[in-house]
Amino acid sequence: MRLNLLSAAALVSMVATTALAQSRQDFTLINRTGYDISEVYVSPSKTDDWEEDILGDDLLEDGERANITFSRAGKTCMWDLKVVYSDDDSSAVWHDINLCQVERVTIRYNRKSDTTSATFD
């Protein structure tokens, strides 16, 4: 019985390690802009294609957060991020974000300067 418990613990440890390795680019996107975001795109920095809107039909409302997860086990760490606002279809883009080191991206909009910024933690 004790051997079975040790084998089960080893298996759980291996599965957890594999899951962590596959999702090292996962991050939380926080909207602190004062506006709703209708589209979010995350693509490898080396490509010219934004791929699909990861929000689909959903909105990322002001003050909300979205957990962005990656299903592929790619080794790419450098990614670009694009958000599109629902009120006027304007967008903001950030390039070369190291998602292997970033766990949280917080987006803010400054109305006085009319600029969108992001912090990467």
mmCIF file with all atom_site columns, C-alpha atoms in Angstrom, residues 16 18-30 42 54 66-79 81 97-105 120-121:
data_model
loop_
_atom_site.group_PDB
_atom_site.id
_atom_site.type_symbol
_atom_site.label_atom_id
_atom_site.label_alt_id
_atom_site.label_comp_id
_atom_site.label_asym_id
_atom_site.label_entity_id
_atom_site.label_seq_id
_atom_site.pdbx_PDB_ins_code
_atom_site.Cartn_x
_atom_site.Cartn_y
_atom_site.Cartn_z
_atom_site.occupancy
_atom_site.B_iso_or_equiv
_atom_site.pdbx_formal_charge
_atom_site.auth_seq_id
_atom_site.auth_comp_id
_atom_site.auth_asym_id
_atom_site.auth_atom_id
_atom_site.pdbx_PDB_model_num
ATOM 1  C CA . ALA A 1 16  ? 2.125  19.009 -12.223 1.00 0.00 ? 16  ALA A CA 1
ATOM 2  C CA . THR A 1 18  ? 4.459  19.020 -17.143 1.00 0.00 ? 18  THR A CA 1
ATOM 3  C CA . ALA A 1 19  ? 1.425  21.281 -16.708 1.00 0.00 ? 19  ALA A CA 1
ATOM 4  C CA . LEU A 1 20  ? 3.620  24.113 -15.435 1.00 0.00 ? 20  LEU A CA 1
ATOM 5  C CA . ALA A 1 21  ? 6.009  23.762 -18.351 1.00 0.00 ? 21  ALA A CA 1
ATOM 6  C CA . GLN A 1 22  ? 3.169  23.920 -20.869 1.00 0.00 ? 22  GLN A CA 1
ATOM 7  C CA . SER A 1 23  ? 1.605  27.030 -19.394 1.00 0.00 ? 23  SER A CA 1
ATOM 8  C CA . ARG A 1 24  ? 4.612  29.194 -18.614 1.00 0.00 ? 24  ARG A CA 1
ATOM 9  C CA . GLN A 1 25  ? 3.234  31.942 -20.879 1.00 0.00 ? 25  GLN A CA 1
ATOM 10 C CA . ASP A 1 26  ? -0.112 32.151 -19.029 1.00 0.00 ? 26  ASP A CA 1
ATOM 11 C CA . PHE A 1 27  ? -0.924 35.582 -17.601 1.00 0.00 ? 27  PHE A CA 1
ATOM 12 C CA . THR A 1 28  ? -3.714 37.680 -16.141 1.00 0.00 ? 28  THR A CA 1
ATOM 13 C CA . LEU A 1 29  ? -4.889 40.709 -18.122 1.00 0.00 ? 29  LEU A CA 1
ATOM 14 C CA . ILE A 1 30  ? -6.390 43.498 -15.980 1.00 0.00 ? 30  ILE A CA 1
ATOM 15 C CA . VAL A 1 42  ? -1.888 37.635 -28.312 1.00 0.00 ? 42  VAL A CA 1
ATOM 16 C CA . ILE A 1 54  ? -9.273 35.366 -27.498 1.00 0.00 ? 54  ILE A CA 1
ATOM 17 C CA . ALA A 1 66  ? -9.116 37.755 -17.669 1.00 0.00 ? 66  ALA A CA 1
ATOM 18 C CA . ASN A 1 67  ? -6.862 34.759 -17.243 1.00 0.00 ? 67  ASN A CA 1
ATOM 19 C CA . ILE A 1 68  ? -5.105 34.170 -20.553 1.00 0.00 ? 68  ILE A CA 1
ATOM 20 C CA . THR A 1 69  ? -3.983 30.568 -20.883 1.00 0.00 ? 69  THR A CA 1
ATOM 21 C CA . PHE A 1 70  ? -1.970 28.847 -23.567 1.00 0.00 ? 70  PHE A CA 1
ATOM 22 C CA . SER A 1 71  ? -2.859 25.331 -24.670 1.00 0.00 ? 71  SER A CA 1
ATOM 23 C CA . ARG A 1 72  ? 0.281  24.749 -26.690 1.00 0.00 ? 72  ARG A CA 1
ATOM 24 C CA . ALA A 1 73  ? 3.619  23.806 -25.240 1.00 0.00 ? 73  ALA A CA 1
ATOM 25 C CA . GLY A 1 74  ? 5.603  26.204 -27.409 1.00 0.00 ? 74  GLY A CA 1
ATOM 26 C CA . LYS A 1 75  ? 8.963  27.481 -26.314 1.00 0.00 ? 75  LYS A CA 1
ATOM 27 C CA . THR A 1 76  ? 8.315  31.051 -27.455 1.00 0.00 ? 76  THR A CA 1
ATOM 28 C CA . CYS A 1 77  ? 8.543  33.594 -24.652 1.00 0.00 ? 77  CYS A CA 1
ATOM 29 C CA . MET A 1 78  ? 8.238  36.845 -26.628 1.00 0.00 ? 78  MET A CA 1
ATOM 30 C CA . TRP A 1 79  ? 4.660  37.835 -27.488 1.00 0.00 ? 79  TRP A CA 1
ATOM 31 C CA . LEU A 1 81  ? -0.540 42.047 -27.232 1.00 0.00 ? 81  LEU A CA 1
ATOM 32 C CA . ILE A 1 97  ? 6.444  41.035 -23.912 1.00 0.00 ? 97  ILE A CA 1
ATOM 33 C CA . ASN A 1 98  ? 8.356  38.217 -22.233 1.00 0.00 ? 98  ASN A CA 1
ATOM 34 C CA . LEU A 1 99  ? 5.426  36.082 -21.053 1.00 0.00 ? 99  LEU A CA 1
ATOM 35 C CA . CYS A 1 100 ? 7.816  33.564 -19.526 1.00 0.00 ? 100 CYS A CA 1
ATOM 36 C CA . GLN A 1 101 ? 8.596  36.251 -16.924 1.00 0.00 ? 101 GLN A CA 1
ATOM 37 C CA . VAL A 1 102 ? 5.325  38.222 -16.801 1.00 0.00 ? 102 VAL A CA 1
ATOM 38 C CA . GLU A 1 103 ? 2.362  36.953 -14.782 1.00 0.00 ? 103 GLU A CA 1
ATOM 39 C CA . ARG A 1 104 ? 0.132  40.041 -14.876 1.00 0.00 ? 104 ARG A CA 1
ATOM 40 C CA . VAL A 1 105 ? -0.479 42.782 -17.440 1.00 0.00 ? 105 VAL A CA 1
ATOM 41 C CA . PHE A 1 120 ? 4.082  44.052 -16.691 1.00 0.00 ? 120 PHE A CA 1
ATOM 42 C CA . ASP A 1 121 ? 4.485  42.221 -13.372 1.00 0.00 ? 121 ASP A CA 1
#
